[in-house]
Amino acid sequence: MLVTDAYGQESAPAADGGQGGEAPADAGHVAGTEVPHEGGHGEASFPPFDSTTFPSQILWIAITFGLFYMFLKRVIMPRLGGILEVREARIAQDIDQANKMKGDADAAVAAYEQELAAARANANTIGQKASDDAKAEADAKRKSIEAGLGQKLAEAEARVAKIKDAAMQDVGSIAEETAAAIVAALGGKSAKADVAAAVKSVRS
Amino acid sequence: MATPDKVDPIHQFHINKLVDLHVGGFDVSFTNSALFMVVTLVVASAFLLLATSSRALIPSRLQSVAEMSYEFVANMLRDAAGKQGMKFFPLVFSLFMFVLVANLLGMFPYFYTVTSQIIVTFFLAMVVILTVVVYGFYKHGLHFLKLFVPSGVPAILLPLVVAIEIISFLSRPISLSVRLFANMLAGHITLKVFSGFVVSLSALGTVGIAGAVLPLGMAVALTGLEFLVAFLQAYVFAVLTCMYLNDAVHPGH
């Protein structure tokens, strides 16, 4: 009995809705839409096409969507846009900084290499100089030692010559004496000057 | 309750009044549909507010989702309508988010699918079309009517082409709203029908329970599909909005 009651109420506004306006059909239809189990017989009772609910739905969608739009426009979009902008700026800045740092690092490497080359050249010159100095010193020492040795050699030679001369002179006098003795022993008489001349001629 | 057709696939779309309200002869009662519009508003706003509250340089997962949807819609609009179209970004973004959240909320059991109401989708479509028309005339004056006169068409064909263009323009709000509405409605009805099969088959005993496996599998698969459709329809709505807005920004073809 409840079902038939509801169906009866449903069919009346269904015809009403089909004929025309939304304004006349209100009170009767309220009961119709509230009946939950009615099988969906009438076409006008198909809920999405039930025009009596339209004013309410339009009003509420306008309110809710309008609020949503305003909220997004005023609060969310500036916020999200700001977040993305800040991030982009930060990334660009970081890339800039990284590039700058890379430039610094490159410059540092170049400076280091230049310094290294300079130090190496410096070391070479110092080594060269030291070796040259050492060589020159050694040369000088060797020369002085050689000079000293030469001098000593000359002195020694002079002494040998002197000794030899002295010896030779001695040899001359000994030979004269010996020759005079030999001549005397042979029974001859000899002049001292002759013997000396003979000895001299032999020696020379 | 004893009636055999207790599984009524249309029942989920019924509008129930929660608070009776009448203003100036209009019935503007707060219904379950209105309740879920408010739920959509609150959920979408709370999500966006929460996700962006930390304003982190390195985004959290939640913030990534908010940023991704923001950039997704921004790129969509920039591709379709160019730089000048970006002034409509708040509109397109809020449309996309509202429709997406409403569609996804409809996937919860016992939740009302706001976008399965033709009047709701029609309202959203009219917001777009009216924006296009008002901005078009405001920005370009009567040049906006060039939209209906494509260049390079022979004079003889021009009346026909103009008629076609006008009809296609007028059908835009209808196609835009019916597409979303019909997709959501049909998807939910199909889900309900297959779930109904499961219930009524399993009432038939062992054989019925064995047979109910098939519609159950279908219901599971359809649920996955419906999530895809929920996203896809929000995307399609936003893309078409972008393309229509392009007409307002650049009326000449």
Short mmCIF file of C-alpha atoms in Angstrom, two decimals:
data_model
loop_
_atom_site.label_atom_id
_atom_site.label_comp_id
_atom_site.label_asym_id
_atom_site.label_seq_id
_atom_site.Cartn_x
_atom_site.Cartn_y
_atom_site.Cartn_z
CA MET A 1 0.00 0.00 0.00
CA LEU A 2 2.93 2.24 0.69
CA VAL A 3 4.40 1.50 -2.71
CA THR A 4 1.20 2.25 -4.59
CA ASP A 5 0.79 5.45 -2.64
CA ALA A 6 4.22 6.58 -3.63
CA TYR A 7 3.70 5.58 -7.22
CA GLY A 8 0.52 7.57 -7.37
CA GLN A 9 2.27 10.63 -6.11
CA GLU A 10 5.12 10.08 -8.50
CA SER A 11 3.06 9.89 -11.68
CA ALA A 12 1.28 13.17 -11.08
CA PRO A 13 4.32 15.44 -11.00
CA ALA A 14 5.86 13.38 -13.78
CA ALA A 15 3.13 14.54 -16.13
CA ASP A 16 3.41 18.00 -14.63
CA GLY A 17 7.12 18.23 -15.32
CA GLY A 18 6.63 17.05 -18.89
CA GLN A 19 4.06 19.73 -19.62
CA GLY A 20 6.03 22.72 -18.67
CA GLY A 21 7.25 24.90 -15.82
CA GLU A 22 9.33 24.18 -12.80
CA ALA A 23 7.47 26.72 -10.72
CA PRO A 24 4.07 24.99 -10.40
CA ALA A 25 5.48 21.60 -9.53
CA ASP A 26 7.00 21.81 -6.12
CA ALA A 27 5.04 20.64 -3.11
CA GLY A 28 3.74 17.44 -4.66
CA HIS A 29 7.04 16.49 -6.09
CA VAL A 30 8.92 16.82 -2.85
CA ALA A 31 7.16 13.71 -1.60
CA GLY A 32 7.86 11.91 -4.85
CA THR A 33 11.60 12.36 -4.78
CA GLU A 34 11.82 11.30 -1.17
CA VAL A 35 10.49 7.83 -1.89
CA PRO A 36 13.60 5.73 -2.12
CA HIS A 37 12.46 2.45 -3.75
CA GLU A 38 10.26 3.06 -6.71
CA GLY A 39 11.91 1.03 -9.44
CA GLY A 40 12.48 3.91 -11.86
CA HIS A 41 9.33 3.50 -13.94
CA GLY A 42 8.50 7.05 -14.95
CA GLU A 43 10.87 8.89 -17.25
CA ALA A 44 10.61 12.16 -15.36
CA SER A 45 11.64 10.40 -12.17
CA PHE A 46 15.08 9.70 -13.57
CA PRO A 47 16.93 11.85 -11.07
CA PRO A 48 19.37 13.73 -13.32
CA PHE A 49 16.48 14.89 -15.54
CA ASP A 50 14.22 15.86 -12.65
CA SER A 51 13.93 19.57 -13.26
CA THR A 52 12.54 20.33 -9.81
CA THR A 53 15.98 19.77 -8.35
CA PHE A 54 17.62 22.13 -10.82
CA PRO A 55 17.29 25.42 -8.91
CA SER A 56 18.77 23.91 -5.81
CA GLN A 57 21.62 22.24 -7.67
CA ILE A 58 22.41 25.34 -9.72
CA LEU A 59 22.49 27.45 -6.58
CA TRP A 60 24.74 25.07 -4.70
CA ILE A 61 27.12 24.38 -7.54
CA ALA A 62 27.36 28.12 -8.11
CA ILE A 63 28.14 28.68 -4.45
CA THR A 64 30.61 25.82 -4.07
CA PHE A 65 32.35 26.29 -7.39
CA GLY A 66 32.43 30.04 -6.92
CA LEU A 67 34.04 29.63 -3.51
CA PHE A 68 36.47 27.09 -4.90
CA TYR A 69 37.41 29.41 -7.74
CA MET A 70 37.95 32.34 -5.40
CA PHE A 71 39.94 30.23 -2.97
CA LEU A 72 42.18 28.89 -5.70
CA LYS A 73 42.67 32.28 -7.29
CA ARG A 74 43.36 34.11 -4.05
CA VAL A 75 45.25 31.56 -1.99
CA ILE A 76 46.39 28.46 -3.82
CA MET A 77 47.56 29.76 -7.17
CA PRO A 78 49.80 32.55 -5.83
CA ARG A 79 51.21 30.05 -3.37
CA LEU A 80 51.90 27.32 -5.91
CA GLY A 81 53.15 29.83 -8.45
CA GLY A 82 55.41 31.31 -5.78
CA ILE A 83 56.78 27.93 -4.80
CA LEU A 84 57.61 27.07 -8.41
CA GLU A 85 59.08 30.51 -9.07
CA VAL A 86 61.28 30.39 -6.00
CA ARG A 87 62.48 26.94 -6.97
CA GLU A 88 63.27 28.01 -10.51
CA ALA A 89 65.14 31.07 -9.27
CA ARG A 90 67.02 28.93 -6.79
CA ILE A 91 67.98 26.39 -9.43
CA ALA A 92 69.16 29.13 -11.78
CA GLN A 93 71.14 30.72 -8.97
CA ASP A 94 72.68 27.41 -8.00
CA ILE A 95 73.67 26.71 -11.58
CA ASP A 96 75.22 30.17 -11.79
CA GLN A 97 77.12 29.58 -8.61
CA ALA A 98 78.26 26.16 -9.79
CA ASN A 99 79.48 27.72 -13.04
CA LYS A 100 81.30 30.41 -11.11
CA MET A 101 82.89 27.84 -8.85
CA LYS A 102 83.93 25.80 -11.83
CA GLY A 103 85.54 28.93 -13.31
CA ASP A 104 87.31 29.52 -10.00
CA ALA A 105 88.51 25.94 -9.91
CA ASP A 106 89.76 26.18 -13.49
CA ALA A 107 91.59 29.41 -12.69
CA ALA A 108 93.11 27.82 -9.60
CA VAL A 109 94.30 24.86 -11.65
CA ALA A 110 95.82 27.20 -14.23
CA ALA A 111 97.53 29.25 -11.52
CA TYR A 112 98.84 26.13 -9.87
CA GLU A 113 100.24 24.83 -13.12
CA GLN A 114 101.85 28.15 -13.87
CA GLU A 115 103.41 28.26 -10.43
CA LEU A 116 104.55 24.71 -10.80
CA ALA A 117 106.21 25.51 -14.12
CA ALA A 118 107.86 28.59 -12.60
CA ALA A 119 109.08 26.59 -9.62
CA ARG A 120 110.41 23.91 -11.90
CA ALA A 121 112.27 26.50 -14.01
CA ASN A 122 113.59 28.09 -10.83
CA ALA A 123 114.76 24.74 -9.54
CA ASN A 124 116.52 24.08 -12.83
CA THR A 125 118.37 27.39 -12.72
CA ILE A 126 119.39 26.85 -9.11
CA GLY A 127 120.63 23.35 -9.88
CA GLN A 128 122.46 24.59 -12.94
CA LYS A 129 124.08 27.38 -11.00
CA ALA A 130 125.09 25.11 -8.18
CA SER A 131 126.60 22.65 -10.58
CA ASP A 132 128.39 25.46 -12.45
CA ASP A 133 129.73 26.87 -9.21
CA ALA A 134 130.92 23.52 -8.04
CA LYS A 135 132.57 22.93 -11.36
CA ALA A 136 134.26 26.31 -11.37
CA GLU A 137 135.48 25.80 -7.82
CA ALA A 138 136.79 22.37 -8.63
CA ASP A 139 138.51 23.80 -11.70
CA ALA A 140 140.08 26.58 -9.69
CA LYS A 141 141.26 24.17 -7.04
CA ARG A 142 142.61 21.79 -9.60
CA LYS A 143 144.42 24.65 -11.35
CA SER A 144 145.98 25.95 -8.16
CA ILE A 145 147.01 22.46 -7.17
CA GLU A 146 148.47 21.88 -10.62
CA ALA A 147 150.27 25.20 -10.45
CA GLY A 148 151.71 24.27 -7.06
CA LEU A 149 152.74 20.90 -8.34
CA GLY A 150 154.39 22.44 -11.43
CA GLN A 151 156.28 24.87 -9.25
CA LYS A 152 157.47 22.10 -6.99
CA LEU A 153 158.45 20.06 -10.02
CA ALA A 154 160.42 22.98 -11.42
CA GLU A 155 162.13 23.51 -8.09
CA ALA A 156 162.96 19.86 -7.86
CA GLU A 157 164.25 19.85 -11.43
CA ALA A 158 166.37 22.92 -10.68
CA ARG A 159 167.75 21.24 -7.63
CA VAL A 160 168.47 18.08 -9.58
CA ALA A 161 170.21 20.16 -12.25
CA LYS A 162 172.22 21.96 -9.63
CA ILE A 163 173.16 18.73 -7.96
CA LYS A 164 173.98 17.29 -11.34
CA ASP A 165 176.08 20.33 -12.22
CA ALA A 166 177.89 20.12 -8.92
CA ALA A 167 178.39 16.43 -9.48
CA MET A 168 179.62 17.05 -12.98
CA GLN A 169 182.05 19.65 -11.74
CA ASP A 170 183.25 17.18 -9.19
CA VAL A 171 183.52 14.61 -12.01
CA GLY A 172 185.81 17.06 -13.93
CA SER A 173 188.15 17.67 -11.02
CA ILE A 174 188.24 13.96 -10.15
CA ALA A 175 189.07 13.12 -13.76
CA GLU A 176 191.81 15.73 -13.85
CA GLU A 177 193.29 14.41 -10.68
CA THR A 178 192.98 10.83 -11.86
CA ALA A 179 194.46 11.70 -15.24
CA ALA A 180 197.33 13.58 -13.58
CA ALA A 181 197.93 10.65 -11.27
CA ILE A 182 197.84 8.20 -14.19
CA VAL A 183 200.22 10.46 -16.18
CA ALA A 184 202.56 10.73 -13.20
CA ALA A 185 202.41 7.01 -12.66
CA LEU A 186 203.38 6.45 -16.26
CA GLY A 187 206.36 8.59 -15.62
CA GLY A 188 205.38 11.52 -17.53
CA LYS A 189 205.25 14.97 -16.59
CA SER A 190 202.26 16.82 -17.42
CA ALA A 191 201.15 20.26 -17.23
CA LYS A 192 198.15 20.78 -15.19
CA ALA A 193 196.56 22.95 -17.90
CA ASP A 194 196.91 20.25 -20.55
CA VAL A 195 195.21 17.67 -18.42
CA ALA A 196 192.36 20.06 -17.68
CA ALA A 197 191.96 20.81 -21.38
CA ALA A 198 191.99 17.14 -22.27
CA VAL A 199 189.42 16.33 -19.66
CA LYS A 200 187.33 19.17 -20.86
CA SER A 201 187.44 18.05 -24.41
CA VAL A 202 186.44 14.53 -23.45
CA ARG A 203 183.57 15.74 -21.34
CA SER A 204 182.12 18.06 -23.81
CA MET B 1 12.49 -4.35 0.91
CA ALA B 2 10.77 -7.55 -0.20
CA THR B 3 10.47 -6.38 -3.78
CA PRO B 4 12.63 -8.42 -6.18
CA ASP B 5 14.24 -5.42 -7.85
CA LYS B 6 15.80 -4.04 -4.70
CA VAL B 7 19.07 -3.58 -6.61
CA ASP B 8 18.11 -0.40 -8.37
CA PRO B 9 21.01 1.08 -10.36
CA ILE B 10 19.27 4.44 -10.55
CA HIS B 11 18.78 4.73 -6.82
CA GLN B 12 22.28 6.09 -6.29
CA PHE B 13 21.41 9.19 -8.29
CA HIS B 14 18.39 10.11 -6.20
CA ILE B 15 18.39 13.55 -4.74
CA ASN B 16 17.42 13.53 -1.10
CA LYS B 17 16.74 16.71 0.78
CA LEU B 18 18.73 17.21 3.91
CA VAL B 19 17.62 20.74 4.77
CA ASP B 20 14.44 22.13 3.29
CA LEU B 21 14.98 25.60 1.89
CA HIS B 22 12.69 27.75 -0.23
CA VAL B 23 13.73 31.12 -1.49
CA GLY B 24 11.39 33.24 -3.60
CA GLY B 25 9.29 30.31 -4.75
CA PHE B 26 12.34 28.26 -5.73
CA ASP B 27 13.20 25.04 -4.03
CA VAL B 28 16.84 25.51 -3.11
CA SER B 29 16.99 22.81 -0.46
CA PHE B 30 20.34 21.56 0.73
CA THR B 31 20.34 18.08 -0.78
CA ASN B 32 22.76 15.17 -0.75
CA SER B 33 24.02 16.47 -4.09
CA ALA B 34 24.71 19.87 -2.52
CA LEU B 35 26.35 18.15 0.43
CA PHE B 36 28.82 16.45 -1.84
CA MET B 37 29.49 19.65 -3.72
CA VAL B 38 30.49 21.08 -0.36
CA VAL B 39 32.51 17.93 0.38
CA THR B 40 34.25 18.32 -2.99
CA LEU B 41 34.98 21.96 -2.22
CA VAL B 42 36.34 21.13 1.22
CA VAL B 43 38.38 18.10 0.18
CA ALA B 44 39.92 19.78 -2.86
CA SER B 45 40.66 23.00 -0.96
CA ALA B 46 42.03 21.19 2.07
CA PHE B 47 44.23 19.03 -0.11
CA LEU B 48 45.68 22.00 -1.96
CA LEU B 49 46.06 24.03 1.20
CA LEU B 50 47.73 21.20 3.10
CA ALA B 51 49.96 20.21 0.21
CA THR B 52 51.32 23.71 -0.23
CA SER B 53 51.43 24.73 3.44
CA SER B 54 55.13 23.99 3.94
CA ARG B 55 56.16 25.75 0.70
CA ALA B 56 59.15 23.44 0.66
CA LEU B 57 61.93 23.96 -1.82
CA ILE B 58 62.19 20.20 -2.12
CA PRO B 59 58.57 19.13 -2.32
CA SER B 60 56.99 16.43 -0.21
CA ARG B 61 54.90 13.81 -1.99
CA LEU B 62 51.70 15.73 -1.37
CA GLN B 63 53.24 18.97 -2.58
CA SER B 64 54.56 17.18 -5.67
CA VAL B 65 51.04 16.09 -6.54
CA ALA B 66 49.73 19.63 -6.15
CA GLU B 67 52.63 21.03 -8.22
CA MET B 68 52.20 18.36 -10.87
CA SER B 69 48.50 19.14 -11.31
CA TYR B 70 49.31 22.85 -11.39
CA GLU B 71 51.94 22.45 -14.09
CA PHE B 72 49.85 19.86 -15.93
CA VAL B 73 46.97 22.30 -16.32
CA ALA B 74 49.33 25.22 -16.98
CA ASN B 75 51.03 23.37 -19.84
CA MET B 76 47.67 22.25 -21.19
CA LEU B 77 46.41 25.82 -21.31
CA ARG B 78 49.66 27.24 -22.66
CA ASP B 79 49.73 24.68 -25.46
CA ALA B 80 46.11 25.30 -26.43
CA ALA B 81 45.66 29.03 -25.96
CA GLY B 82 49.18 30.44 -25.80
CA LYS B 83 50.52 33.02 -23.35
CA GLN B 84 47.47 35.27 -23.58
CA GLY B 85 45.29 32.38 -22.49
CA MET B 86 47.10 32.16 -19.17
CA LYS B 87 44.77 34.74 -17.62
CA PHE B 88 42.16 31.98 -17.56
CA PHE B 89 44.45 29.66 -15.68
CA PRO B 90 42.60 29.99 -12.35
CA LEU B 91 39.34 29.07 -14.07
CA VAL B 92 40.74 26.04 -15.89
CA PHE B 93 42.65 24.85 -12.85
CA SER B 94 39.65 25.14 -10.57
CA LEU B 95 37.43 23.41 -13.14
CA PHE B 96 39.91 20.58 -13.51
CA MET B 97 40.42 20.14 -9.77
CA PHE B 98 36.72 20.42 -8.96
CA VAL B 99 35.63 17.91 -11.61
CA LEU B 100 38.50 15.55 -10.78
CA VAL B 101 37.81 15.58 -7.05
CA ALA B 102 34.05 15.26 -7.61
CA ASN B 103 34.59 12.31 -9.95
CA LEU B 104 37.01 10.59 -7.59
CA LEU B 105 34.78 11.16 -4.56
CA GLY B 106 32.01 9.48 -6.53
CA MET B 107 34.10 6.31 -6.51
CA PHE B 108 33.65 5.91 -2.75
CA PRO B 109 30.77 3.64 -1.82
CA TYR B 110 27.71 5.54 -0.57
CA PHE B 111 29.15 8.81 -1.82
CA TYR B 112 27.13 10.91 -4.20
CA THR B 113 28.58 11.61 -7.63
CA VAL B 114 27.95 15.30 -8.20
CA THR B 115 29.10 15.15 -11.82
CA SER B 116 26.44 12.56 -12.65
CA GLN B 117 23.90 15.39 -12.54
CA ILE B 118 23.43 16.93 -15.98
CA ILE B 119 22.53 20.29 -14.48
CA VAL B 120 25.80 20.46 -12.59
CA THR B 121 27.92 19.63 -15.62
CA PHE B 122 25.79 21.95 -17.71
CA PHE B 123 26.38 24.75 -15.24
CA LEU B 124 30.14 24.20 -15.44
CA ALA B 125 29.97 24.06 -19.25
CA MET B 126 27.99 27.31 -19.31
CA VAL B 127 30.57 28.97 -17.10
CA VAL B 128 33.14 28.10 -19.77
CA ILE B 129 31.02 29.12 -22.75
CA LEU B 130 29.86 32.36 -21.15
CA THR B 131 33.45 33.18 -20.28
CA VAL B 132 34.39 32.58 -23.91
CA VAL B 133 31.53 34.69 -25.27
CA VAL B 134 31.82 37.56 -22.79
CA TYR B 135 35.61 37.77 -22.99
CA GLY B 136 35.51 37.34 -26.78
CA PHE B 137 33.16 40.27 -27.30
CA TYR B 138 34.85 42.36 -24.62
CA LYS B 139 38.30 41.87 -26.10
CA HIS B 140 37.60 41.75 -29.83
CA GLY B 141 34.18 43.39 -30.16
CA LEU B 142 32.42 42.29 -33.32
CA HIS B 143 35.64 40.76 -34.59
CA PHE B 144 34.81 37.91 -32.27
CA LEU B 145 32.17 36.88 -34.83
CA LYS B 146 35.00 36.06 -37.21
CA LEU B 147 35.08 32.86 -35.23
CA PHE B 148 32.16 31.74 -37.36
CA VAL B 149 33.72 32.78 -40.65
CA PRO B 150 36.77 30.70 -41.43
CA SER B 151 39.18 32.36 -43.83
CA GLY B 152 39.82 30.90 -47.27
CA VAL B 153 36.35 29.52 -47.84
CA PRO B 154 34.70 30.11 -51.28
CA ALA B 155 31.86 32.65 -51.18
CA ILE B 156 29.31 30.12 -52.34
CA LEU B 157 30.06 27.77 -49.48
CA LEU B 158 30.26 30.54 -46.90
CA PRO B 159 26.62 30.52 -45.71
CA LEU B 160 26.75 26.77 -45.24
CA VAL B 161 30.07 26.88 -43.41
CA VAL B 162 28.91 29.73 -41.18
CA ALA B 163 25.75 27.81 -40.34
CA ILE B 164 27.81 24.75 -39.46
CA GLU B 165 30.18 26.82 -37.34
CA ILE B 166 27.31 28.43 -35.43
CA ILE B 167 25.64 25.09 -34.80
CA SER B 168 28.91 23.57 -33.64
CA PHE B 169 29.48 26.52 -31.32
CA LEU B 170 26.00 26.22 -29.86
CA SER B 171 26.38 22.50 -29.36
CA ARG B 172 29.57 22.99 -27.37
CA PRO B 173 28.00 23.48 -23.94
CA ILE B 174 25.75 20.50 -24.59
CA SER B 175 28.52 18.20 -25.75
CA LEU B 176 30.82 19.39 -22.95
CA SER B 177 28.25 18.77 -20.24
CA VAL B 178 26.70 15.60 -21.67
CA ARG B 179 30.10 13.98 -22.14
CA LEU B 180 31.03 14.30 -18.49
CA PHE B 181 27.56 13.56 -17.18
CA ALA B 182 26.98 10.51 -19.39
CA ASN B 183 30.38 9.02 -18.63
CA MET B 184 29.92 9.28 -14.90
CA LEU B 185 26.29 8.15 -15.00
CA ALA B 186 26.90 5.18 -17.30
CA GLY B 187 29.97 4.08 -15.39
CA HIS B 188 28.19 4.11 -12.06
CA ILE B 189 25.13 2.35 -13.45
CA THR B 190 27.31 -0.38 -14.98
CA LEU B 191 29.15 -0.84 -11.71
CA LYS B 192 25.89 -1.06 -9.84
CA VAL B 193 24.42 -3.55 -12.30
CA PHE B 194 27.38 -5.89 -12.09
CA SER B 195 27.50 -5.61 -8.31
CA GLY B 196 23.76 -6.34 -8.33
CA PHE B 197 24.42 -9.52 -10.31
CA VAL B 198 26.87 -10.63 -7.64
CA VAL B 199 24.29 -10.12 -4.89
CA SER B 200 21.35 -11.73 -6.68
CA LEU B 201 23.41 -14.66 -8.04
CA SER B 202 24.98 -15.48 -4.69
CA ALA B 203 21.47 -15.66 -3.23
CA LEU B 204 20.81 -18.71 -5.45
CA GLY B 205 23.08 -21.09 -3.54
CA THR B 206 26.37 -22.79 -4.36
CA VAL B 207 26.00 -22.66 -8.13
CA GLY B 208 25.02 -19.05 -7.90
CA ILE B 209 28.05 -18.18 -5.78
CA ALA B 210 30.30 -19.92 -8.31
CA GLY B 211 28.60 -17.99 -11.09
CA ALA B 212 28.88 -14.74 -9.17
CA VAL B 213 32.64 -14.82 -9.58
CA LEU B 214 32.32 -13.58 -13.14
CA PRO B 215 30.33 -10.38 -12.43
CA LEU B 216 32.52 -9.82 -9.36
CA GLY B 217 35.59 -9.85 -11.57
CA MET B 218 33.83 -7.47 -13.93
CA ALA B 219 32.93 -5.16 -11.05
CA VAL B 220 36.56 -5.08 -9.90
CA ALA B 221 37.82 -4.42 -13.41
CA LEU B 222 35.17 -1.75 -13.94
CA THR B 223 36.17 -0.04 -10.72
CA GLY B 224 39.68 0.31 -12.11
CA LEU B 225 38.28 1.57 -15.38
CA GLU B 226 36.07 4.04 -13.55
CA PHE B 227 39.06 5.55 -11.79
CA LEU B 228 40.64 6.02 -15.20
CA VAL B 229 37.43 7.54 -16.54
CA ALA B 230 37.18 9.84 -13.52
CA PHE B 231 40.60 11.27 -14.31
CA LEU B 232 40.16 11.17 -18.07
CA GLN B 233 36.87 13.06 -18.04
CA ALA B 234 38.31 15.77 -15.81
CA TYR B 235 41.23 15.99 -18.25
CA VAL B 236 38.95 16.07 -21.31
CA PHE B 237 36.80 18.74 -19.70
CA ALA B 238 39.85 20.86 -19.00
CA VAL B 239 41.37 20.32 -22.46
CA LEU B 240 38.16 21.28 -24.22
CA THR B 241 37.85 24.30 -21.96
CA CYS B 242 41.34 25.33 -23.03
CA MET B 243 40.46 24.92 -26.70
CA TYR B 244 37.28 26.95 -26.37
CA LEU B 245 39.15 29.65 -24.48
CA ASN B 246 41.61 29.73 -27.35
CA ASP B 247 38.70 30.87 -29.54
CA ALA B 248 38.06 33.74 -27.15
CA VAL B 249 41.72 34.76 -27.21
CA HIS B 250 42.34 34.19 -30.93
CA PRO B 251 38.98 34.33 -32.76
CA GLY B 252 40.41 34.15 -36.29
CA HIS B 253 41.08 30.60 -37.38
#
